[in-house]
Short mmCIF file of C-alpha atoms and ligand atoms in Angstrom, two decimals:
data_model
loop_
_atom_site.label_atom_id
_atom_site.label_comp_id
_atom_site.label_asym_id
_atom_site.label_seq_id
_atom_site.Cartn_x
_atom_site.Cartn_y
_atom_site.Cartn_z
CA MET A 1 111.11 75.35 92.85
CA THR A 2 112.48 74.59 96.27
CA THR A 3 110.80 73.01 99.24
CA LEU A 4 110.40 74.97 102.45
CA LEU A 5 109.44 73.79 105.90
CA ILE A 6 107.96 76.18 108.46
CA LYS A 7 108.61 74.44 111.74
CA GLY A 8 106.79 74.42 115.05
CA GLY A 9 104.56 77.51 114.79
CA ARG A 10 100.97 77.91 115.96
CA VAL A 11 99.27 77.36 112.62
CA ILE A 12 95.95 79.20 112.30
CA ASP A 13 93.90 78.71 109.16
CA PRO A 14 90.40 80.06 109.81
CA ALA A 15 89.04 78.71 106.50
CA ASN A 16 89.65 75.17 107.77
CA GLY A 17 89.05 75.77 111.47
CA LEU A 18 92.68 74.89 112.11
CA ASP A 19 94.53 76.16 115.19
CA GLU A 20 97.36 73.89 116.33
CA VAL A 21 101.13 73.75 116.71
CA ALA A 22 102.37 72.09 113.52
CA ASP A 23 104.83 72.22 110.64
CA VAL A 24 103.84 73.57 107.24
CA LEU A 25 105.53 71.97 104.26
CA ILE A 26 105.63 73.97 101.04
CA ALA A 27 106.60 72.44 97.70
CA GLU A 28 106.27 73.66 94.18
CA GLY A 29 104.86 76.96 95.46
CA ARG A 30 101.92 75.28 97.18
CA VAL A 31 101.00 74.07 100.64
CA ALA A 32 101.96 70.37 100.47
CA ALA A 33 101.14 69.27 104.01
CA ILE A 34 100.44 70.46 107.53
CA GLY A 35 101.48 68.15 110.31
CA SER A 36 104.73 66.88 111.55
CA GLY A 37 107.47 67.53 109.02
CA LYS A 38 110.12 64.94 108.40
CA GLY A 39 112.52 64.23 105.60
CA LYS A 40 114.84 66.68 103.94
CA THR A 41 113.79 70.14 102.79
CA GLU A 42 115.99 72.68 101.08
CA ALA A 43 115.07 75.47 103.48
CA GLU A 44 113.57 75.79 106.96
CA ILE A 45 112.11 78.58 109.01
CA ASP A 46 111.92 78.06 112.77
CA ALA A 47 108.51 79.39 113.74
CA SER A 48 108.38 78.25 117.36
CA GLY A 49 106.55 80.79 119.49
CA MET A 50 105.18 82.43 116.37
CA ILE A 51 101.87 82.40 114.55
CA VAL A 52 101.76 80.97 111.06
CA CYS A 53 98.69 82.04 109.08
CA PRO A 54 97.63 82.60 105.47
CA GLY A 55 99.17 85.64 103.82
CA LEU A 56 96.92 88.57 104.65
CA ILE A 57 94.44 90.04 102.19
CA ASP A 58 94.01 93.84 102.28
CA MET A 59 90.94 94.69 100.27
CA HIS A 60 91.32 98.47 100.45
CA VAL A 61 94.61 99.98 99.21
CA HIS A 62 95.48 103.04 97.15
CA LEU A 63 98.58 102.25 95.09
CA ARG A 64 98.78 105.62 93.25
CA GLU A 65 100.04 103.99 90.03
CA PRO A 66 99.33 105.07 87.37
CA GLY A 67 99.60 108.80 87.82
CA GLN A 68 101.04 109.67 91.24
CA GLU A 69 104.09 107.48 91.46
CA TRP A 70 105.95 109.95 93.66
CA LYS A 71 103.52 108.96 96.46
CA GLU A 72 103.59 105.22 95.84
CA ASP A 73 103.90 102.81 92.95
CA ILE A 74 103.05 99.17 92.47
CA GLU A 75 106.57 98.14 93.41
CA SER A 76 106.89 100.20 96.60
CA GLY A 77 103.30 99.35 97.56
CA SER A 78 104.07 95.64 97.07
CA ARG A 79 107.14 95.97 99.29
CA ALA A 80 105.11 97.66 101.99
CA ALA A 81 102.48 94.95 101.61
CA VAL A 82 104.77 91.97 102.20
CA ALA A 83 106.52 93.84 105.03
CA GLY A 84 103.07 93.95 106.61
CA GLY A 85 102.36 90.26 105.93
CA VAL A 86 99.97 91.07 103.06
CA THR A 87 100.19 88.85 99.98
CA SER A 88 97.01 89.96 98.15
CA MET A 89 95.64 93.44 97.95
CA CYS A 90 92.86 95.21 96.13
CA CYS A 91 93.70 98.58 94.69
CA MET A 92 91.15 101.37 94.45
CA PRO A 93 90.31 103.06 91.13
CA ASN A 94 91.14 106.70 91.95
CA THR A 95 94.41 106.69 90.00
CA GLN A 96 95.23 108.91 87.00
CA PRO A 97 93.92 107.66 84.64
CA ARG A 98 91.15 106.03 86.66
CA LEU A 99 90.66 102.28 86.72
CA ASP A 100 87.61 102.80 84.50
CA HIS A 101 88.58 100.93 81.36
CA ALA A 102 89.99 97.49 80.71
CA GLY A 103 93.37 98.62 79.39
CA VAL A 104 94.37 100.36 82.62
CA LEU A 105 93.31 97.38 84.72
CA ARG A 106 95.35 95.01 82.60
CA GLN A 107 98.38 97.31 82.95
CA VAL A 108 98.11 97.36 86.73
CA ILE A 109 97.79 93.59 86.91
CA GLU A 110 100.74 93.08 84.51
CA ARG A 111 102.94 95.52 86.46
CA ALA A 112 102.15 93.75 89.75
CA ARG A 113 103.06 90.41 88.12
CA GLN A 114 106.41 91.82 87.00
CA VAL A 115 107.11 93.02 90.56
CA GLY A 116 106.06 89.59 91.75
CA LEU A 117 105.77 90.27 95.45
CA CYS A 118 102.05 90.59 96.08
CA ASP A 119 98.91 89.80 94.07
CA VAL A 120 97.14 93.00 93.04
CA HIS A 121 93.43 92.79 92.29
CA PRO A 122 91.95 95.96 90.86
CA ILE A 123 88.65 97.37 92.07
CA GLY A 124 86.97 98.68 88.93
CA ALA A 125 85.39 102.13 88.84
CA VAL A 126 81.59 102.20 89.03
CA SER A 127 81.39 105.39 87.02
CA ARG A 128 83.45 106.85 84.24
CA ASN A 129 86.17 109.13 85.55
CA LEU A 130 84.65 108.55 89.01
CA ASP A 131 82.33 111.43 88.31
CA GLY A 132 79.31 109.45 89.45
CA LYS A 133 77.21 110.03 86.35
CA GLU A 134 77.71 107.31 83.82
CA LEU A 135 78.40 103.64 84.48
CA THR A 136 81.61 102.02 83.23
CA GLU A 137 81.56 98.87 81.09
CA MET A 138 81.45 96.74 84.17
CA ARG A 139 81.42 93.34 82.48
CA GLU A 140 84.43 94.26 80.41
CA LEU A 141 86.25 95.36 83.59
CA VAL A 142 85.41 92.02 85.20
CA ARG A 143 86.91 90.23 82.18
CA ALA A 144 90.02 92.41 82.60
CA GLY A 145 90.38 91.36 86.25
CA ALA A 146 88.20 93.62 88.38
CA VAL A 147 87.20 91.75 91.53
CA ALA A 148 84.65 94.35 92.75
CA PHE A 149 83.46 97.89 91.99
CA SER A 150 83.72 101.17 93.78
CA ASP A 151 84.29 104.89 93.14
CA ASP A 152 86.40 105.02 96.32
CA GLY A 153 88.10 108.27 96.97
CA ARG A 154 84.62 109.51 96.14
CA PRO A 155 81.16 108.27 96.97
CA ILE A 156 78.78 106.77 94.43
CA TRP A 157 76.59 109.76 95.11
CA HIS A 158 74.00 109.53 92.35
CA SER A 159 71.10 107.38 93.47
CA GLY A 160 70.16 106.30 89.94
CA VAL A 161 73.75 105.26 89.14
CA MET A 162 73.98 103.42 92.45
CA ARG A 163 70.73 101.60 91.71
CA LYS A 164 71.98 100.51 88.28
CA ALA A 165 75.38 99.45 89.62
CA LEU A 166 73.65 97.31 92.25
CA GLU A 167 71.37 95.77 89.63
CA TYR A 168 74.40 94.75 87.51
CA ALA A 169 76.10 93.53 90.71
CA SER A 170 73.10 91.36 91.47
CA THR A 171 72.89 89.93 87.93
CA PHE A 172 76.58 89.21 87.56
CA GLY A 173 77.42 88.39 91.18
CA PHE A 174 79.96 91.01 92.15
CA LEU A 175 80.29 93.37 95.07
CA VAL A 176 79.72 97.12 95.10
CA ILE A 177 81.86 98.93 97.69
CA GLN A 178 80.77 102.31 98.91
CA HIS A 179 82.85 105.18 100.28
CA ALA A 180 79.83 106.51 102.14
CA GLU A 181 80.04 110.29 102.25
CA ASP A 182 77.22 112.69 101.49
CA LEU A 183 79.31 115.51 100.02
CA GLN A 184 76.48 118.02 100.48
CA LEU A 185 76.89 117.52 104.21
CA THR A 186 80.64 116.95 104.47
CA GLY A 187 81.95 119.17 101.67
CA GLY A 188 84.59 121.56 102.95
CA GLY A 189 85.07 119.62 106.15
CA CYS A 190 88.37 118.17 107.15
CA ILE A 191 87.86 116.39 110.48
CA ASN A 192 84.94 115.00 112.47
CA GLU A 193 82.33 117.65 113.22
CA GLY A 194 82.06 118.22 116.93
CA ARG A 195 83.91 119.46 119.95
CA ILE A 196 87.38 119.26 118.38
CA SER A 197 86.42 120.87 115.07
CA THR A 198 84.92 123.78 117.06
CA GLN A 199 87.99 124.00 119.27
CA LEU A 200 90.35 124.07 116.28
CA GLY A 201 88.07 126.35 114.23
CA VAL A 202 87.95 124.13 111.19
CA ASN A 203 85.01 122.80 109.21
CA GLY A 204 83.72 119.42 110.30
CA MET A 205 82.34 116.35 108.60
CA PRO A 206 79.22 115.24 110.49
CA ASP A 207 78.60 111.56 111.20
CA VAL A 208 75.21 111.78 109.52
CA GLY A 209 77.07 112.48 106.27
CA GLU A 210 78.14 108.82 106.43
CA ASP A 211 74.93 107.40 107.85
CA ASP A 212 72.46 108.95 105.43
CA MET A 213 74.23 107.55 102.40
CA ILE A 214 74.44 104.06 103.85
CA SER A 215 70.79 104.31 104.74
CA ARG A 216 69.90 105.12 101.10
CA ASP A 217 72.21 102.40 99.81
CA ILE A 218 70.68 99.75 101.98
CA MET A 219 67.26 100.52 100.52
CA LEU A 220 68.75 100.29 96.99
CA ALA A 221 70.62 97.05 97.81
CA LYS A 222 67.34 95.57 99.05
CA LEU A 223 65.56 96.66 95.87
CA ALA A 224 68.26 95.11 93.67
CA ASP A 225 68.94 92.11 95.94
CA ALA A 226 72.64 92.91 95.57
CA ASN A 227 75.87 92.48 97.52
CA TYR A 228 76.71 95.85 99.05
CA HIS A 229 79.78 96.58 101.12
CA VAL A 230 80.53 99.59 103.30
CA ALA A 231 84.20 100.62 103.15
CA HIS A 232 85.97 101.99 106.24
CA ILE A 233 82.90 102.21 108.47
CA SER A 234 83.40 104.83 111.13
CA THR A 235 80.23 105.88 112.96
CA ARG A 236 77.96 104.29 115.56
CA GLY A 237 74.97 105.02 113.35
CA ALA A 238 76.51 103.28 110.35
CA VAL A 239 77.32 100.15 112.35
CA ASP A 240 73.71 100.09 113.61
CA LEU A 241 72.39 100.43 110.05
CA VAL A 242 74.51 97.53 108.77
CA ARG A 243 73.58 95.37 111.77
CA ARG A 244 69.87 95.93 111.16
CA ALA A 245 70.22 95.28 107.43
CA GLN A 246 71.97 91.99 108.12
CA ALA A 247 69.24 91.04 110.65
CA GLU A 248 66.74 91.62 107.83
CA GLY A 249 68.67 89.14 105.72
CA LEU A 250 70.15 91.65 103.25
CA LYS A 251 73.55 91.00 101.65
CA VAL A 252 75.19 93.96 103.37
CA THR A 253 78.74 93.76 104.71
CA ALA A 254 81.30 96.17 106.13
CA GLU A 255 84.98 96.64 106.72
CA ALA A 256 86.78 98.71 109.36
CA ALA A 257 90.20 100.34 109.09
CA PRO A 258 92.57 100.00 112.08
CA HIS A 259 92.62 103.75 112.71
CA HIS A 260 88.87 103.82 113.24
CA PHE A 261 88.99 101.25 116.05
CA ALA A 262 92.33 102.37 117.50
CA LEU A 263 92.20 106.19 117.45
CA THR A 264 89.75 109.03 118.00
CA GLU A 265 89.42 112.64 116.85
CA GLU A 266 91.65 113.65 119.76
CA GLU A 267 94.60 112.75 117.46
CA VAL A 268 94.07 115.84 115.36
CA LEU A 269 94.60 118.20 118.27
CA GLY A 270 97.67 120.19 117.44
CA TYR A 271 96.49 120.28 113.82
CA ASN A 272 98.08 116.89 113.13
CA ALA A 273 97.53 116.27 109.39
CA ASP A 274 98.82 112.71 109.75
CA ALA A 275 95.57 111.99 111.58
CA LYS A 276 93.43 113.41 108.78
CA MET A 277 91.55 110.96 106.64
CA SER A 278 88.13 110.36 105.15
CA PRO A 279 86.02 109.30 106.86
CA PRO A 280 87.65 111.14 109.73
CA LEU A 281 88.62 109.80 113.13
CA ARG A 282 85.45 110.04 115.21
CA THR A 283 84.49 110.10 118.88
CA GLU A 284 85.24 107.48 121.55
CA GLU A 285 81.56 106.41 121.33
CA ASP A 286 81.97 105.72 117.60
CA ARG A 287 85.30 103.91 118.12
CA LEU A 288 83.64 101.59 120.68
CA ALA A 289 80.73 100.99 118.28
CA VAL A 290 83.13 99.92 115.54
CA ILE A 291 84.78 97.54 118.04
CA GLU A 292 81.37 96.17 119.00
CA GLY A 293 80.62 95.66 115.30
CA LEU A 294 83.82 93.64 114.95
CA ARG A 295 83.02 91.66 118.09
CA ASP A 296 79.51 90.60 117.01
CA GLY A 297 80.48 90.04 113.36
CA THR A 298 78.56 92.94 111.84
CA ILE A 299 81.96 94.10 110.50
CA SER A 300 83.64 91.05 108.99
CA VAL A 301 86.73 92.55 107.37
CA ILE A 302 89.68 94.69 108.49
CA ALA A 303 91.33 96.63 105.67
CA SER A 304 94.01 99.30 105.88
CA ASP A 305 92.71 102.01 103.53
CA HIS A 306 96.43 102.54 102.81
CA ALA A 307 96.49 106.07 101.32
CA PRO A 308 100.05 107.35 100.71
CA HIS A 309 100.64 111.08 100.34
CA HIS A 310 103.77 113.17 99.85
CA GLU A 311 104.88 115.53 102.61
CA ASP A 312 103.89 118.49 100.39
CA ASP A 313 100.27 117.30 100.38
CA LYS A 314 100.24 116.94 104.16
CA ARG A 315 102.34 119.88 105.44
CA CYS A 316 100.09 122.65 104.20
CA GLY A 317 97.78 123.19 107.16
CA LEU A 318 95.05 120.90 108.43
CA SER A 319 92.28 122.30 106.21
CA CYS A 320 94.14 121.86 102.93
CA ALA A 321 96.08 118.67 103.73
CA ALA A 322 95.22 115.55 101.72
CA PHE A 323 93.02 112.87 103.34
CA GLY A 324 94.57 109.56 104.23
CA ILE A 325 97.33 107.65 105.99
CA VAL A 326 99.62 104.77 105.03
CA GLY A 327 98.49 101.53 106.70
CA LEU A 328 99.85 98.36 105.08
CA GLU A 329 102.74 98.01 107.54
CA SER A 330 100.76 98.79 110.70
CA MET A 331 97.50 96.95 110.00
CA LEU A 332 98.40 93.72 111.76
CA PRO A 333 100.10 95.04 114.91
CA VAL A 334 97.34 97.63 115.49
CA SER A 335 94.61 95.03 114.87
CA LEU A 336 96.25 92.61 117.35
CA ASP A 337 95.06 94.94 120.08
CA LEU A 338 91.56 93.51 119.43
CA GLU A 339 92.80 90.06 120.37
CA ARG A 340 94.71 91.34 123.42
CA GLY A 341 91.61 93.25 124.47
CA GLY A 342 89.44 90.13 124.24
CA VAL A 343 87.30 91.50 121.39
CA LEU A 344 88.15 88.69 119.00
CA GLY A 345 89.98 85.37 119.38
CA MET A 346 93.15 85.03 117.32
CA PRO A 347 91.51 82.80 114.66
CA GLU A 348 88.54 85.22 114.34
CA LEU A 349 90.89 88.18 114.06
CA ILE A 350 92.98 86.48 111.38
CA ALA A 351 89.77 85.59 109.51
CA THR A 352 89.00 89.33 109.11
CA MET A 353 92.18 89.68 107.05
CA THR A 354 92.17 86.33 105.23
CA SER A 355 89.16 84.05 104.73
CA ASN A 356 86.49 86.73 105.18
CA PRO A 357 87.70 89.11 102.45
CA ALA A 358 88.54 86.07 100.27
CA SER A 359 84.96 84.84 100.40
CA LEU A 360 83.44 88.34 99.85
CA LEU A 361 85.58 88.83 96.75
CA LYS A 362 85.68 85.16 95.68
CA LEU A 363 89.50 85.26 95.73
CA ASP A 364 91.45 82.04 95.52
CA ALA A 365 93.59 83.03 98.53
CA GLY A 366 93.50 83.40 102.27
CA THR A 367 93.81 79.76 103.24
CA LEU A 368 96.52 77.15 103.99
CA SER A 369 94.45 74.28 102.55
CA GLU A 370 96.54 71.53 101.08
CA GLY A 371 97.21 72.37 97.46
CA ALA A 372 96.54 76.13 97.93
CA VAL A 373 99.09 78.65 96.67
CA ALA A 374 101.62 79.00 99.50
CA ASP A 375 100.99 82.55 100.68
CA VAL A 376 101.99 82.65 104.36
CA CYS A 377 102.45 85.28 107.03
CA ILE A 378 104.58 84.44 110.09
CA PHE A 379 104.40 86.87 112.98
CA ASN A 380 105.36 87.17 116.60
CA PRO A 381 102.23 88.46 118.40
CA ASP A 382 104.23 89.68 121.42
CA GLU A 383 107.29 91.34 119.92
CA LYS A 384 107.50 95.01 120.73
CA TRP A 385 108.95 97.54 118.29
CA THR A 386 108.71 101.24 117.66
CA LEU A 387 107.19 102.40 114.40
CA ASP A 388 109.55 104.76 112.61
CA ARG A 389 107.97 106.49 109.62
CA ASN A 390 111.39 106.78 107.97
CA ALA A 391 111.83 103.03 108.11
CA LEU A 392 108.62 102.23 106.22
CA PHE A 393 108.83 100.40 102.91
CA SER A 394 106.10 102.65 101.51
CA LYS A 395 107.32 105.74 99.64
CA SER A 396 105.17 107.89 101.87
CA ARG A 397 105.48 108.76 105.56
CA ASN A 398 101.99 109.85 106.54
CA THR A 399 101.28 107.74 109.60
CA PRO A 400 99.79 108.75 112.95
CA TRP A 401 101.75 105.97 114.63
CA HIS A 402 105.24 107.41 114.16
CA GLY A 403 107.28 106.91 117.32
CA ARG A 404 104.66 104.67 118.98
CA GLU A 405 105.28 101.27 120.41
CA MET A 406 103.64 98.46 118.45
CA THR A 407 103.11 94.95 119.84
CA GLY A 408 103.25 92.17 117.24
CA ARG A 409 105.58 92.01 114.34
CA VAL A 410 105.60 90.32 110.95
CA LEU A 411 108.82 88.32 110.73
CA HIS A 412 108.43 86.40 107.45
CA THR A 413 106.20 86.55 104.41
CA ILE A 414 106.02 83.77 101.88
CA LYS A 415 104.45 84.48 98.47
CA GLY A 416 103.69 81.54 96.22
CA GLY A 417 106.31 79.47 98.07
CA ARG A 418 109.02 82.17 97.79
CA HIS A 419 110.44 83.67 100.93
CA VAL A 420 109.95 87.34 99.99
CA PHE A 421 110.27 89.09 103.36
CA GLY A 422 112.29 88.08 106.37
CA LYS A 423 114.14 89.66 109.31
CA GLY A 424 113.11 93.13 108.29
CA GLU A 425 114.19 92.95 104.68
CA ILE A 426 112.77 92.27 101.25
CA LEU A 427 114.58 89.13 100.15
CA VAL A 428 114.07 89.20 96.37
ZN1 ZN B 1 87.35 105.77 100.84
#
């Protein structure tokens, strides 16, 4: 294993409260020292003017393998991840077959190890076949490598199943992640219910369809004294509910996806299916509420909800198009707008994609502590570039940011001490 010196960058490690210009020395795949590098190293990266931080953790990714490898697979998803500075990601269970038994989880982890670019941590299914009716063997899934549980892609709609899942979660110390969507209110809808859905003449998904489920879940989380996490929070009401639950001392947390704090429902005007996702883009009022939630810490995590789809699933009219956008490669530059806008300081912003998800999921990642596995992201916060959907490393092209100028670019990604991404290319 070689030694590598990352020279002269602004090193930000939120887990250790570190923010200073320094060199990072990597040896034997681990962080050996942070300070002033001297002596001979086999390789060097000049990071002056750049930010050096822990490799990002994206706790909400759809990798599509097994079952829909034409949209994405573990290899292409891992390439997209490291191109976006992500060195650990959690994959959601709505594959075919579902991540609802130990064998499939082990396969996913093994495949990710073979690819060797990015750690993949499966989120186990709460219910068999994600049908919401019968719990999976959760302890067995934990032994196979599940780091949390969700039925994402679908809500955990059955109150009794949710209660039991939260009780297990409380007993065994894991996190239940909810895709909060009351299908009886949102079913058949394709974008936010409101002015734009009326204008376009399509069925809408009302904000209360998110809020009412979170409201129920918070009561159940309180009853079970469990860790409950709201995925991709998108409404003002939902942010208020989580804020109040936290004030009450409940173990309720939330994540936001970049599109929900960067874009509004206006994006779907012109029937743009690349702006269709679930939960949908909401109003400006909701967007500002999500930003406020990030500012005051109600929302502690940013995650991409990377959801690749083939053109055929998107170019079939707004109503029938699949939900979701790719996000691994745009998460950091879009999120940097929060720092530029004064919502979060750079260390606080980086924490939402490193130390905060690491502590929620108890992952041994997201820090540059001496001796930690050397997962590092090096980015230029000011570099401008234009996102070209055809230049993405993901297999899929469904992004609302095609042709838009991004500010902030990932220049290098180090995984376990190996330089895996640099100067726009995968290096291994
Ligand atoms: Zn979801």
